[in-house]
Structures are given as structure tokens and as C-alpha cells.
Short mmCIF file of C-alpha atoms and ligand atoms in Angstrom, two decimals:
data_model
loop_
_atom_site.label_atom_id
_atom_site.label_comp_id
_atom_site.label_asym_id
_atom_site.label_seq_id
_atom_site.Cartn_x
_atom_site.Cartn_y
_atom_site.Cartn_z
CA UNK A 28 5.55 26.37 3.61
CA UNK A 29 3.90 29.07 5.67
CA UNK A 30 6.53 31.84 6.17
CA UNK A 31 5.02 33.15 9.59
CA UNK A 32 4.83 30.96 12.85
CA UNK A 33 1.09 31.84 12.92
CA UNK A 34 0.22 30.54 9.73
CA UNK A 35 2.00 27.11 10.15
CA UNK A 36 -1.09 25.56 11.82
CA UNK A 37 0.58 22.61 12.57
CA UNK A 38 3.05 24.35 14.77
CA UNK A 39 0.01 25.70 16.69
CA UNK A 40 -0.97 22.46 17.43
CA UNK A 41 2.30 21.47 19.12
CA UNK A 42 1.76 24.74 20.95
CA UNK A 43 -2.04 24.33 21.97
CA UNK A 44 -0.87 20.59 22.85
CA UNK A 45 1.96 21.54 25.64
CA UNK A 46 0.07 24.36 26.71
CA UNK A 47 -3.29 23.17 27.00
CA UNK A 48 -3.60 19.02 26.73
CA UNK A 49 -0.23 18.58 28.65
CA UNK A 50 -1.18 20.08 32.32
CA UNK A 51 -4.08 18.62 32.81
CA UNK A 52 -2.40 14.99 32.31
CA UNK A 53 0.99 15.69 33.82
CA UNK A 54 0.31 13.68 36.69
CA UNK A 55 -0.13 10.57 33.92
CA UNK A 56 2.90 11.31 31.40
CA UNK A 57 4.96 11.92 34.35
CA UNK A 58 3.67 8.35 36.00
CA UNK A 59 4.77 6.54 32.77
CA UNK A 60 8.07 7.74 32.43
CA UNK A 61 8.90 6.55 36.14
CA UNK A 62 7.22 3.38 35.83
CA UNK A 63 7.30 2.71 31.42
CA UNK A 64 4.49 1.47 30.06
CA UNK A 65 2.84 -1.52 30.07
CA UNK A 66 -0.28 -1.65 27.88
CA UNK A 67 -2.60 -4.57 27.55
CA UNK A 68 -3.64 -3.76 24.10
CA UNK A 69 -1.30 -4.35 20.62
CA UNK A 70 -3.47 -2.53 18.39
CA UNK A 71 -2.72 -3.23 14.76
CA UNK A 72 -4.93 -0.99 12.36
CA UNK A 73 -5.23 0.35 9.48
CA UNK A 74 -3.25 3.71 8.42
CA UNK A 75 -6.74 5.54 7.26
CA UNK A 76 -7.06 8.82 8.87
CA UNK A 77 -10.74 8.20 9.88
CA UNK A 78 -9.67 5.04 11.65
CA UNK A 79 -8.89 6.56 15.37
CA UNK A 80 -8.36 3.94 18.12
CA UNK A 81 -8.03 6.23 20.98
CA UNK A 82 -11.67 7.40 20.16
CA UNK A 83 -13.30 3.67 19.43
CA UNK A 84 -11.43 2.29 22.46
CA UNK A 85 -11.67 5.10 24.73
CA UNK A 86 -7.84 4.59 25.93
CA UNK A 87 -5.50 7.56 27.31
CA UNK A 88 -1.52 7.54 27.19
CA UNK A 89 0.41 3.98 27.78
CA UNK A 90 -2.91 2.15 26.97
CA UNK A 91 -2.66 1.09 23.26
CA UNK A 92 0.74 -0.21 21.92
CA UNK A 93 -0.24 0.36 18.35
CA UNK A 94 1.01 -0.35 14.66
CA UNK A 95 -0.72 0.88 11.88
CA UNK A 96 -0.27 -0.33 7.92
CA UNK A 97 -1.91 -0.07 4.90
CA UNK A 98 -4.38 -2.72 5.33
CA UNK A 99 -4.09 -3.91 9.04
CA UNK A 100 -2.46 -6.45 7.16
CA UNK A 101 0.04 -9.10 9.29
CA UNK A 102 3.25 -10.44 7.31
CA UNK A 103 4.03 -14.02 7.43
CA UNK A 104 6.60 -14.97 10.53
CA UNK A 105 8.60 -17.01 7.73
CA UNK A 106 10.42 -14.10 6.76
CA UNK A 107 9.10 -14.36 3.18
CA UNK A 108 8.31 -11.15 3.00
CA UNK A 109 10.78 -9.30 4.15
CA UNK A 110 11.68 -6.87 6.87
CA UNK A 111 8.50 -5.22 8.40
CA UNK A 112 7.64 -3.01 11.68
CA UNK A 113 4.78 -5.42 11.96
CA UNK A 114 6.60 -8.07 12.45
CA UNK A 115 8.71 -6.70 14.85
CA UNK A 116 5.73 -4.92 17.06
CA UNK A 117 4.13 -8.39 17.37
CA UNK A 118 7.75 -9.47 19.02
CA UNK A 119 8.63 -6.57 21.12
CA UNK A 120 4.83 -6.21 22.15
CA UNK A 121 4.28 -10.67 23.03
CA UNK A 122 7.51 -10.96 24.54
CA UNK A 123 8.76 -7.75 25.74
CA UNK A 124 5.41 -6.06 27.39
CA UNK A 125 2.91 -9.30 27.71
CA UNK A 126 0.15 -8.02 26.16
CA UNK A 127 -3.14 -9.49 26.90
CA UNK A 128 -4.64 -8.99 24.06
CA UNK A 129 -3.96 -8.39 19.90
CA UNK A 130 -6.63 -6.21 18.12
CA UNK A 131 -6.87 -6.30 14.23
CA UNK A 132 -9.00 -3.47 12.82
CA UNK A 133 -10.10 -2.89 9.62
CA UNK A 134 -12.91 -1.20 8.41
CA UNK A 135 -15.33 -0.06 5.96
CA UNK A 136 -14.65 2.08 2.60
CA UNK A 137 -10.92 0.78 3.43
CA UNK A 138 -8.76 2.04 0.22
CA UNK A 139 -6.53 -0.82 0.57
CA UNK A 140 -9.06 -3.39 0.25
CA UNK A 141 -10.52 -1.74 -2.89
CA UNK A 142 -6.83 -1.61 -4.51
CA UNK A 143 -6.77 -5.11 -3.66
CA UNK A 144 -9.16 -5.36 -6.69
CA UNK A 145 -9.04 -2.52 -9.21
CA UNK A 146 -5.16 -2.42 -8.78
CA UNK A 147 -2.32 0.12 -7.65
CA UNK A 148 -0.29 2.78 -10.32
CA UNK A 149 3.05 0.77 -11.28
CA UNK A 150 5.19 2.78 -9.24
CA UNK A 151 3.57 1.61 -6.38
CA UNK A 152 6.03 -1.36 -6.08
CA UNK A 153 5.99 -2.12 -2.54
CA UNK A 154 2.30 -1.13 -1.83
CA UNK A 155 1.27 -3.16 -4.95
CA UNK A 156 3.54 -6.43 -3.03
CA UNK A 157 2.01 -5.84 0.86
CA UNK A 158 -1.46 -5.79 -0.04
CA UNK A 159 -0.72 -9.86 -1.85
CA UNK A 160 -0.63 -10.25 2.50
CA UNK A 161 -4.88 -9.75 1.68
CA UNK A 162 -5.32 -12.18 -1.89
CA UNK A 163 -6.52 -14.71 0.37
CA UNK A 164 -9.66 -12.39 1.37
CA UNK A 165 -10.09 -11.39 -2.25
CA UNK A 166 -13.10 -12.87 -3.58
CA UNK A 167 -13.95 -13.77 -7.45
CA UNK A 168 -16.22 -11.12 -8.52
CA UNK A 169 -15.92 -7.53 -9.75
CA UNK A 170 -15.41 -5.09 -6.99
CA UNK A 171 -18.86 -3.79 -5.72
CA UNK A 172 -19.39 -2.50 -1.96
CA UNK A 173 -20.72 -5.66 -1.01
CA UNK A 174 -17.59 -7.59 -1.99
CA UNK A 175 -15.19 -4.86 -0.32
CA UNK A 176 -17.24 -5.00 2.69
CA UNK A 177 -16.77 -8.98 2.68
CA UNK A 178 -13.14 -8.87 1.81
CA UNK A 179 -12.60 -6.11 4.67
CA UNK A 180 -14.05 -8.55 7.10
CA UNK A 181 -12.30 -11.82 5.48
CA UNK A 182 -8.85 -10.19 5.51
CA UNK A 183 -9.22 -9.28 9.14
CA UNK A 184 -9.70 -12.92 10.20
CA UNK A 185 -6.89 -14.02 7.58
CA UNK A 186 -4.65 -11.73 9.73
CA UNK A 187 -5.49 -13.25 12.40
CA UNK A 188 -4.84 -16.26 11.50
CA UNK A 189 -1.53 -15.24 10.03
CA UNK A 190 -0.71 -13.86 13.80
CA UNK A 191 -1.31 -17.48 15.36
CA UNK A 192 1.27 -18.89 12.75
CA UNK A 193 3.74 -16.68 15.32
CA UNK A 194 5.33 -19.08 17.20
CA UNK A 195 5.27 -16.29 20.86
CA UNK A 196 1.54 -15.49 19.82
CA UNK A 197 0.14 -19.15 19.21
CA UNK A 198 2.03 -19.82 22.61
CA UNK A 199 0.34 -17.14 24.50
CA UNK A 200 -2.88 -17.51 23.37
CA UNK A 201 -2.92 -21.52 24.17
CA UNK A 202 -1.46 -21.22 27.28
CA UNK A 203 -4.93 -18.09 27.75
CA UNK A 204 -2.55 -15.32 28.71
CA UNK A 205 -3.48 -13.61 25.22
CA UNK A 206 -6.62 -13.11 23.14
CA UNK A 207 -7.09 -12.01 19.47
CA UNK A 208 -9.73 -9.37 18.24
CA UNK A 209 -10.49 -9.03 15.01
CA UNK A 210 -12.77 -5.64 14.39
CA UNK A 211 -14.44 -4.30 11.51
CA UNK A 212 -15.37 -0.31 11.75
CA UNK A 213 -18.31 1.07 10.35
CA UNK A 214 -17.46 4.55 9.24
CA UNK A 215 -20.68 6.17 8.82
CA UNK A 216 -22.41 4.17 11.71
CA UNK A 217 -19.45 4.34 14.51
CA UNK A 218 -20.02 1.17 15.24
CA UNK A 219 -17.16 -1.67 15.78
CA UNK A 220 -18.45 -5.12 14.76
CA UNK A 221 -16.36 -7.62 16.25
CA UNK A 222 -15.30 -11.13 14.85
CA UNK A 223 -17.02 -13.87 16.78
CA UNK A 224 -15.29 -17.13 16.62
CA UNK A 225 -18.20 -19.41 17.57
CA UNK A 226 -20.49 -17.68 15.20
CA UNK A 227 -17.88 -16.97 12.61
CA UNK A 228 -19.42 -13.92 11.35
CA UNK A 229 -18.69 -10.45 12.59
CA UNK A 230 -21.46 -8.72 15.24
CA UNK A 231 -22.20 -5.10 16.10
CA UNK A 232 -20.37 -4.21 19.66
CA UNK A 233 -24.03 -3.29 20.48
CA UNK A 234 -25.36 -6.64 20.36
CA UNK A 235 -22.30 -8.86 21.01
CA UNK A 236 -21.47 -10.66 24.60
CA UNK A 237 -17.70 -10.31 24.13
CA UNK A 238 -15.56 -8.33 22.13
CA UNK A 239 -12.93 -11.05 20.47
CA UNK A 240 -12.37 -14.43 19.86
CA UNK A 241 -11.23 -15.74 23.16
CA UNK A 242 -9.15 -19.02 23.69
CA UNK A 243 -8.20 -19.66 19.51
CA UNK A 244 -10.65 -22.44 19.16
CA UNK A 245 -12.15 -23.76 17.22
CA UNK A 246 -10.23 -22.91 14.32
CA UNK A 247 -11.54 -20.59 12.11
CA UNK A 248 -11.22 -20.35 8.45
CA UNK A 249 -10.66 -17.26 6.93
CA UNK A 250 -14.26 -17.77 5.25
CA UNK A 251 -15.97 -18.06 8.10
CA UNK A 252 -16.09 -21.47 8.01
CA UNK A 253 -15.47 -23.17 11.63
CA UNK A 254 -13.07 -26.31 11.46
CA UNK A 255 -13.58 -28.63 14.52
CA UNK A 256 -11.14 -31.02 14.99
ZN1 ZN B 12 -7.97 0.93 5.29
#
């Protein structure tokens, strides 16, 4: 613990922040408060530090209503698993602010996803439990960056298709007031690649016509694999 105010740098930060950030968006903080927020974005991601939606989605204050997890990962709505802030963000943000839109990002070199196969330390009870909500994705083969890269994109769209088991979600989307996303970002090449339903595969932002899965049909398998029915 630094002993001087100086050397805390974090403390310097919350300094630099009302001091410097703070007056030249006023005008927007103070607009938020007086009128609350209503962002069009729920923005579940993944906890890694290098994952930074503000950046990738270039949105200011009150734009993102955002969960992160280890994973991106989505609980089942049964209650099977539990209590979980996830759960409860998919709630308050469907039925409390009407979001248009539900974002799932993974991404590459994702630490969860690599656990997923080579295992967590023992003491690890609940972390070793959440990331079962990504077996699904998990493929047969011995974990190589091709595989984690697969079962990063494969557990994005089995999130997604845990989200439509949500009875407010599944509602919203059928009815078109609310669209799922399912992104994969590429670390070392800043790009997003973004699930597309029709194709079922996931495309760079730079070459894609859309950035999520529109209207929820047809159904997609976690796979890949398009089911028309
Ligand atoms: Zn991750």
C-alpha cells in the first residue's frame, strides 16, 4: 500500500478523472442524471482486461448497459444454476430499459475458454462450475489454438442460444423489438468478427453487411449448423 497520496497511482487517476475527463462531459453526466439512462445496447462480455467495449463500440456514458463474466458465458433461465448477476442484467435490462439489442462478446486467447480444456486449480470451485455454462462449445480434441479459437466462437452462439431460452428475450426478439449479436474479438488484429446467422460462421466487421443476427431465424445450432424448420 503506497504510504504517500502521490505514489497511490490509482488515486491519481480518480483525481486526473474529475479534474480533467469530467468538465469536458458535464453537460452529458449531468443530462443522464435528469433524464436516467436508457441505452440500446446490453453488452455481455468477457471480464479480460484487453476486452474494452467502449473502445470496439465507440459508445460514451449511458450507451452500453454492460455485464461482464468469466467467459461471456449466459446461465440457464431454469434457475439450475443458481443465483447470478447475469441473469438478473438480462431482466432488469429486457424489461426494465427495452434494450434493442443483446451483444455477446468473446474473443481470442480467452483464458476461460482454454480452462475449459486443460482445467482450473481445485480451489477454484465456483469458476471450475460456471465455465460447465461453455461444455457444449468444447470440442473432442486436445487443446491447440485452433480448437480454442473454435470453441471461443461456438460458446458465443451457445450463449446465445441460451439467452433465447429467456422467456422476456425470446419475446422481444420475435415480436423484432430486440436483436442478438454474437462477436468474436481478435486481439492482435482489432478486429470484431460478428456471428452471421444466415451464413452461420462468424465474419470480419470489415467485410460483413450487418453486425448481428437479426430476427432469430433460422435457428442456429451452436455448431454452426442452420436448422430450417
Ligand atoms: Zn475471456
Amino acid at each position: 500500500m503506497p504510504s504517500r497520496a502521490e505514489d497511490d497511482e490509482l488515486l491519481l487517476r480518480l483525481r486526473h478523472f474529475q479534474s480533467d475527463y469530467f468538465p469536458l462531459h458535464q453537460q452529458r453526466f449531468q443530462d443522464l442524471v435528469e433524464q436516467g439512462q436508457h441505452p440500446k445496447t446490453l453488452f455481455i462480455g468477457c471480464s479480460d482486461s484487453r476486452l474494452v467495449p467502449y473502445l470496439l463500440t465507440g459508445a460514451g456514458p449511458g450507451e452500453l448497459f454492460i455485464v461482464r463474466n468469466v467467459g461471456a458465458l449466459v446461465p440457464p433461465y431454469d434457475g439450475s444454476r443458481g443465483l447470478h448477476g447475469t441473469m438478473a442484467a438480462v431482466e432488469y435490462a429486457v424489461l426494465a430499459l427495452h434494450v434493442e439489442r443483446i451483444i455477446v462478446c468473446g474473443h481470442s486467447h480467452c483464458g476461460a475458454i482454454r480452462a475449459c480444456y486443460e482445467g482450473v486449480p481445485d480451489e477454484a470451485r465456483a469458476l471450475k462450475s460456471w465455465l460447465e455454462l461453455a461444455q457444449d462449445a468444447v470440442l473432442p480434441v486436445q487443446a491447440c489454438p485452433e480448437a480454442c479459437r473454435r470453441t471461443e466462437e461456438r460458446s458465443i452462439v451457445l450463449q446465445l442460444e441460451r439467452l433465447m431460452d429467456y422467456p422476456m428475450v425470446r419475446r422481444e426478439v420475435e415480436a423484432g423489438r430486440l436483436t442478438l449479436h454474437g462477436w468474436h474479438y481478435v486481439i492482435e488484429d482489432g478486429a470484431v468478427h460478428v456471428f452471421d446467422a444466415q451464413r452461420g460462421a462468424f465474419v470480419p466487421a470489415a467485410s460483413s453487411t450487418h453486425t448481428g443476427t437479426g430476427p432469430y431465424a433460422p435457428y442456429v445450432e451452436h455448431d454452426g449448423q442452420i436448422l430450417i424448420d
